[in-house]
Coordinates of C-alpha atoms in Angstrom, one line a residue:
M26 CA 99.4 58.0 113.6
L27 CA 98.1 56.6 116.9
G28 CA 94.4 54.9 117.6
S29 CA 91.9 55.7 114.8
V30 CA 88.1 56.7 115.1
H31 CA 87.3 56.5 111.4
A32 CA 83.2 58.2 112.3
C33 CA 84.6 61.3 113.0
L34 CA 86.4 62.7 110.0
P35 CA 86.5 62.5 106.3
S36 CA 89.9 61.2 104.9
A37 CA 93.0 63.7 104.8
A38 CA 92.1 63.8 101.1
R39 CA 88.9 65.7 101.5
W40 CA 89.7 68.2 103.8
L41 CA 93.0 68.9 102.8
S42 CA 91.5 69.4 98.7
A43 CA 87.7 71.0 100.1
G44 CA 88.9 73.3 102.2
A45 CA 87.3 71.4 105.4
A46 CA 88.3 71.3 108.7
V47 CA 90.9 69.1 109.5
V48 CA 90.7 68.3 113.8
A49 CA 87.7 67.2 115.6
L50 CA 88.1 67.0 119.3
V51 CA 86.5 66.8 122.6
I52 CA 88.8 67.2 125.5
G53 CA 87.8 63.6 127.3
G54 CA 84.7 63.4 126.1
T55 CA 83.3 61.8 122.7
G56 CA 86.9 59.9 121.4
C57 CA 86.5 61.3 118.3
G58 CA 89.9 61.7 116.0
L59 CA 92.3 64.2 114.6
A60 CA 92.9 64.0 110.9
N61 CA 96.7 63.8 109.7
P62 CA 97.2 64.0 106.1
A63 CA 100.8 62.9 106.7
T64 CA 99.3 59.3 106.9
T65 CA 96.8 58.9 103.6
T66 CA 97.8 55.9 101.9
P67 CA 98.8 56.8 98.6
T68 CA 95.7 56.3 95.9
A69 CA 95.0 56.1 92.6
V70 CA 96.3 57.9 89.3
G71 CA 95.5 61.6 89.8
T72 CA 94.8 61.6 93.8
G73 CA 97.9 60.8 95.2
S74 CA 99.5 57.9 94.1
A75 CA 102.5 57.3 91.4
A76 CA 101.1 53.7 90.7
G77 CA 99.9 53.6 87.4
H78 CA 101.4 57.1 86.4
T79 CA 103.3 57.4 83.5
S80 CA 106.7 59.5 83.5
A81 CA 107.1 63.0 81.8
R82 CA 107.6 61.3 78.7
G83 CA 105.4 59.4 78.2
E84 CA 106.6 55.9 79.6
P85 CA 105.0 53.7 82.5
S86 CA 106.7 53.6 85.2
T87 CA 107.0 51.0 87.6
P88 CA 106.5 52.0 90.9
S89 CA 105.2 48.2 92.8
A90 CA 109.2 48.2 92.5
I91 CA 109.3 51.0 95.4
T92 CA 107.0 50.9 98.0
T93 CA 105.7 54.1 99.8
A94 CA 106.1 54.8 103.6
T95 CA 102.4 54.6 105.1
S96 CA 103.4 54.2 108.3
T97 CA 100.7 56.3 110.3
P98 CA 97.0 55.0 110.5
A99 CA 94.5 57.3 108.8
A100 CA 93.5 59.1 112.3
S101 CA 94.5 59.9 115.7
P102 CA 93.3 59.4 118.9
S103 CA 90.8 61.1 121.0
V104 CA 92.5 64.5 122.3
A105 CA 92.1 62.7 125.5
A106 CA 94.5 59.6 124.7
T107 CA 97.3 62.1 123.5
L108 CA 97.0 65.1 127.0
A109 CA 97.7 61.5 128.6
K110 CA 100.6 60.2 126.2
L111 CA 101.8 64.2 126.8
D112 CA 101.8 64.0 130.5
A113 CA 104.0 60.7 130.4
L114 CA 106.6 63.3 128.4
P115 CA 109.5 64.1 131.2
V116 CA 109.2 67.7 131.6
K117 CA 113.0 69.9 131.5
G118 CA 114.4 73.0 130.1
R119 CA 116.0 73.3 126.8
A120 CA 119.7 71.9 126.6
P121 CA 122.9 74.0 125.1
K122 CA 122.5 72.8 121.6
T123 CA 126.5 72.6 121.7
G124 CA 127.7 70.1 119.1
Y125 CA 124.6 70.2 117.6
D126 CA 124.7 69.2 113.6
R127 CA 122.6 68.1 111.0
A128 CA 124.7 65.4 110.3
L129 CA 124.5 63.3 113.4
F130 CA 120.9 62.6 112.2
G131 CA 122.9 60.4 109.3
Q132 CA 122.6 61.0 105.6
Q133 CA 120.0 63.2 104.6
W134 CA 117.0 61.8 103.4
S135 CA 119.1 57.9 104.2
D136 CA 116.7 54.7 102.8
D137 CA 119.3 52.9 105.4
V138 CA 116.7 53.2 108.2
N139 CA 114.6 51.0 110.1
V140 CA 111.1 53.0 109.5
E141 CA 108.9 52.6 107.6
G142 CA 109.8 53.2 104.1
G143 CA 113.5 52.2 104.5
H144 CA 115.5 49.6 102.8
N145 CA 113.0 50.1 99.5
G146 CA 115.1 51.5 97.3
C147 CA 114.3 54.8 97.4
D148 CA 115.6 57.8 98.9
T149 CA 113.1 59.2 102.0
R150 CA 112.4 62.9 100.0
N151 CA 111.3 61.2 97.3
D152 CA 108.6 58.6 99.5
I153 CA 107.2 61.8 101.4
L154 CA 106.6 63.0 98.1
R155 CA 104.9 60.3 96.4
R156 CA 103.1 59.8 99.6
D157 CA 101.8 63.8 100.6
L158 CA 101.0 65.3 96.9
T159 CA 98.4 64.1 94.3
D160 CA 99.0 63.7 90.6
I161 CA 102.1 62.9 90.0
T162 CA 105.1 62.0 87.3
V163 CA 107.9 60.0 88.2
K164 CA 110.9 60.2 86.3
P165 CA 111.7 57.2 84.3
G166 CA 114.4 54.3 84.9
T167 CA 113.8 54.9 88.7
R168 CA 111.6 52.4 89.1
G169 CA 108.9 54.6 90.0
C170 CA 111.0 56.9 93.0
V171 CA 111.9 59.9 91.5
V172 CA 108.8 62.2 92.1
L173 CA 109.4 65.3 88.9
S174 CA 106.2 67.0 89.1
G175 CA 102.7 66.7 91.2
T176 CA 100.5 69.1 93.2
L177 CA 100.7 69.6 97.1
H178 CA 97.5 70.3 98.6
D179 CA 99.5 71.9 101.7
A180 CA 98.5 71.4 105.3
Y181 CA 100.7 74.0 106.7
T182 CA 98.8 77.1 104.7
G183 CA 95.7 75.7 103.1
K184 CA 97.3 76.6 99.7
T185 CA 97.7 74.3 96.6
I186 CA 101.4 74.6 95.4
P187 CA 102.4 73.4 92.3
F188 CA 105.4 71.0 92.6
V189 CA 108.2 70.9 89.3
R190 CA 112.1 69.2 90.3
G191 CA 114.4 71.0 89.2
Q192 CA 116.9 74.0 89.8
G193 CA 114.9 76.8 91.4
T194 CA 111.5 75.3 91.4
S195 CA 112.3 72.4 94.0
S196 CA 112.2 74.1 97.0
A197 CA 108.4 75.7 96.2
V198 CA 108.1 72.2 97.8
Q199 CA 110.0 71.4 101.3
I200 CA 109.6 68.3 103.9
D201 CA 109.5 69.7 107.1
H202 CA 110.7 67.2 110.6
V203 CA 107.6 68.6 112.2
V204 CA 109.8 67.7 115.6
A205 CA 112.8 69.6 114.4
L206 CA 115.9 67.6 114.8
S207 CA 117.6 70.9 116.3
D208 CA 114.5 71.0 119.3
A209 CA 115.4 66.8 119.1
W210 CA 119.1 67.9 119.8
Q211 CA 118.1 70.1 122.6
K212 CA 115.2 67.5 124.4
G213 CA 117.3 64.1 124.2
A214 CA 118.1 63.0 120.9
Q215 CA 121.9 63.6 121.8
Q216 CA 121.0 60.6 124.2
L217 CA 120.1 58.0 121.0
S218 CA 122.4 55.9 119.6
P219 CA 123.6 57.5 115.9
E220 CA 121.0 54.8 114.4
R221 CA 118.4 55.3 116.0
R222 CA 119.1 59.5 114.8
A223 CA 118.7 58.7 111.8
D224 CA 115.2 56.9 112.1
L225 CA 114.0 59.9 113.6
A226 CA 115.1 62.1 111.0
N227 CA 113.6 59.8 108.1
D228 CA 110.5 58.1 110.5
P229 CA 107.3 59.3 108.5
R230 CA 105.8 60.1 111.2
N231 CA 108.0 63.1 111.7
L232 CA 108.0 64.5 108.1
Q233 CA 105.5 66.7 106.1
A234 CA 105.6 67.9 102.5
V235 CA 105.0 71.9 103.0
D236 CA 104.5 75.4 101.8
G237 CA 108.7 76.1 101.2
P238 CA 108.8 79.1 102.8
T239 CA 106.3 78.4 105.8
N240 CA 109.1 75.7 106.2
Q241 CA 111.8 78.5 106.4
K242 CA 110.0 80.6 109.0
K243 CA 109.2 77.5 111.5
G244 CA 112.7 77.1 111.4
A245 CA 113.8 74.9 114.8
G246 CA 110.8 75.9 116.7
D247 CA 108.8 74.0 118.7
A248 CA 104.6 74.4 119.8
A249 CA 105.5 77.4 121.9
T250 CA 107.5 79.2 119.7
W251 CA 105.8 78.5 116.1
L252 CA 102.7 76.3 114.9
P253 CA 101.1 76.3 111.4
P254 CA 99.1 79.3 109.5
N255 CA 96.6 77.3 108.9
K256 CA 94.7 76.4 112.8
A257 CA 92.7 74.2 111.5
Y258 CA 95.8 71.6 111.2
R259 CA 96.9 72.8 114.6
C260 CA 95.3 69.9 116.8
A261 CA 96.9 67.5 113.9
Y262 CA 99.6 68.9 114.2
V263 CA 100.6 69.3 117.9
S264 CA 99.3 65.6 117.9
R265 CA 102.6 64.4 116.3
Q266 CA 104.8 66.1 117.9
V267 CA 103.2 64.1 121.2
D268 CA 104.0 61.0 119.3
V269 CA 107.2 61.6 118.0
K270 CA 108.4 62.8 121.3
A271 CA 107.1 59.9 123.0
E272 CA 108.1 57.2 120.0
Y273 CA 112.3 58.4 120.7
G274 CA 111.8 59.3 124.2
L275 CA 112.2 63.3 123.9
W276 CA 111.0 65.7 126.4
V277 CA 109.3 69.2 127.0
T278 CA 109.8 72.1 128.1
Q279 CA 106.9 73.5 130.1
A280 CA 106.1 76.6 127.9
E281 CA 105.7 73.8 124.5
K282 CA 103.2 71.5 127.1
D283 CA 101.6 74.2 127.8
A284 CA 101.3 75.4 124.4
I285 CA 100.2 72.0 123.1
I286 CA 97.4 71.8 125.8
R287 CA 95.9 74.9 124.7
V288 CA 95.9 74.0 121.0
L289 CA 93.9 70.7 122.0
S290 CA 92.0 72.6 124.4
S291 CA 90.3 74.9 121.5
C292 CA 89.0 71.4 119.1
D293 CA 85.6 71.9 119.2
D294 CA 83.2 68.4 118.8
T295 CA 82.5 69.5 115.0
G296 CA 86.0 68.5 114.0
A297 CA 86.9 72.6 113.0
P298 CA 88.9 74.8 115.8
A299 CA 86.5 77.5 117.2
T300 CA 88.0 80.4 115.1
T301 CA 86.3 82.1 112.7
P302 CA 87.8 82.2 108.8
A303 CA 89.8 85.1 109.3
E304 CA 92.2 84.1 112.0
Q305 CA 92.6 80.6 110.4
R306 CA 95.7 82.2 108.9
D307 CA 97.0 84.1 111.9
T308 CA 100.7 83.1 112.3
A309 CA 101.4 84.4 116.0
T310 CA 101.4 82.1 118.6
S311 CA 100.9 82.7 122.5
T312 CA 103.4 81.5 124.6
A313 CA 102.2 83.0 127.5
A314 CA 101.1 79.9 130.1
P315 CA 97.4 79.4 131.0
A316 CA 95.6 81.1 134.0
H317 CA 96.0 78.0 136.0
R318 CA 99.4 77.4 135.2
T319 CA 102.8 80.1 137.0
P320 CA 104.8 81.2 133.9
T321 CA 108.7 78.9 133.5
S322 CA 111.6 81.4 133.6
E323 CA 113.2 79.3 130.9
P324 CA 115.7 81.0 128.7
A325 CA 113.8 82.2 125.3
Y326 CA 115.6 80.0 122.9
T327 CA 116.8 81.5 118.9
P328 CA 116.1 79.8 116.4
P329 CA 118.9 79.1 114.4
R330 CA 119.9 82.0 111.7
L331 CA 117.8 81.8 108.1
Y332 CA 118.5 83.5 105.4
A333 CA 116.3 86.1 105.1
P334 CA 117.6 89.0 102.8
T335 CA 116.9 92.6 103.4
T336 CA 116.8 95.9 101.1
E337 CA 120.1 96.6 102.2
A338 CA 122.1 93.3 100.5
P339 CA 123.6 93.2 97.6
A340 CA 121.4 92.0 94.7
W341 CA 122.6 89.2 93.1
T342 CA 121.2 87.3 89.7
P343 CA 119.7 83.9 90.0
G344 CA 122.1 80.4 89.2
V345 CA 125.2 83.3 89.6
Q346 CA 127.2 82.8 92.6
A347 CA 127.6 86.0 94.8
P348 CA 130.8 86.7 96.1
S349 CA 130.1 87.2 99.3
A350 CA 129.6 84.0 100.5
Y351 CA 131.8 80.9 100.1
Y352 CA 131.7 77.5 101.7
P353 CA 134.0 74.5 100.6
N354 CA 131.5 72.5 101.7
C355 CA 128.1 71.4 103.2
A356 CA 130.0 70.9 106.9
A357 CA 130.9 74.4 106.9
A358 CA 128.1 76.2 105.5
R359 CA 126.2 74.4 108.4
A360 CA 128.4 75.3 111.2
A361 CA 128.1 78.8 109.5
G362 CA 123.9 78.2 109.9
A363 CA 123.5 78.5 106.5
A364 CA 122.3 75.8 105.1
P365 CA 120.1 74.7 103.2
L366 CA 121.4 77.2 100.4
Y367 CA 118.4 77.7 97.2
E368 CA 120.0 78.6 93.7
G369 CA 120.9 82.3 93.6
Q370 CA 121.4 82.7 97.5
P371 CA 124.9 84.1 98.4
G372 CA 126.6 80.3 98.8
Y373 CA 125.2 78.9 96.6
R374 CA 127.3 76.5 94.4
A375 CA 126.3 73.6 92.1
K376 CA 128.7 71.3 93.8
L377 CA 127.3 71.3 96.9
D378 CA 123.7 70.5 95.2
R379 CA 124.3 66.9 94.5
D380 CA 121.0 65.7 93.4
G381 CA 120.5 69.3 91.3
D382 CA 117.2 70.6 92.8
G383 CA 118.3 73.9 93.3
V384 CA 118.6 73.0 96.9
A385 CA 122.1 72.6 98.4
C386 CA 123.2 70.9 102.2
E387 CA 119.6 70.0 102.6

């Protein structure tokens, strides 16, 4: 994502698969880098690339026709460099969400963008699946584009998650916008051109294949309201947010900036966060300002409503349309704050699920 210092960190694949520490940094000092699994270039068969794989039918795929997005370097810069970039970002309050619509960031997973992987003949979602999954198989006749199966070593949770394309299974692995599009809209993206917003939504630097339920819990949160449960990945995570916001001229709130500073200051010189293993799964994120700062009076931000069935909710059978919700199209589902819709969830219809992966109005 930014400059690299390879001597300080192992490759992303190694610290994800081995459960080792992800981040190595000393504030203002050693210049050790922040490892970034989203930046790993796909490797040979069985370790993360479509190259040379056979399809589910045993036919050789032709992934050479598709170029996987690998725009970010293998490592990030020192904490000092990230803090300097953060300091250069404007600090403002969150603008109203008025007028936000996912469609304002272009067609979902469009290949018609001017970022790494754009115009390669494959949609962005499959670009990122090929980049972030290992042991993948691809669908015959798609020139090595469409991922049928693979394994995700999830940076957000540290879990290993099998991926199988299909209704009811694809949603186990989702593609997260590291800087959520709603957050971007409220922090400067309203002023970007439609083309630039589409680039932001499809930029590999801002995308990560992750555990589906964890992505749902994140919603549109920024660093002040949500951080990955896997504390070992937090330094790399906030570093990427800073990089993306700098690239697209977005701003941060004071609470968000304070949270990023706290995360970066917690990284020790061994590459591990200064926490015990038991703490690394803690999902709670403090929003209190550091002692040397005066808390601001920014209005509280409520993330968009996410689908979360309760015990009082009527039961329904997966794959059967529930009668309690109906959306004539995805625009209506988004306006109601219900998108994306998952198979079995009220409002889901196969007609809205264009790629048949069990997730409608993505």
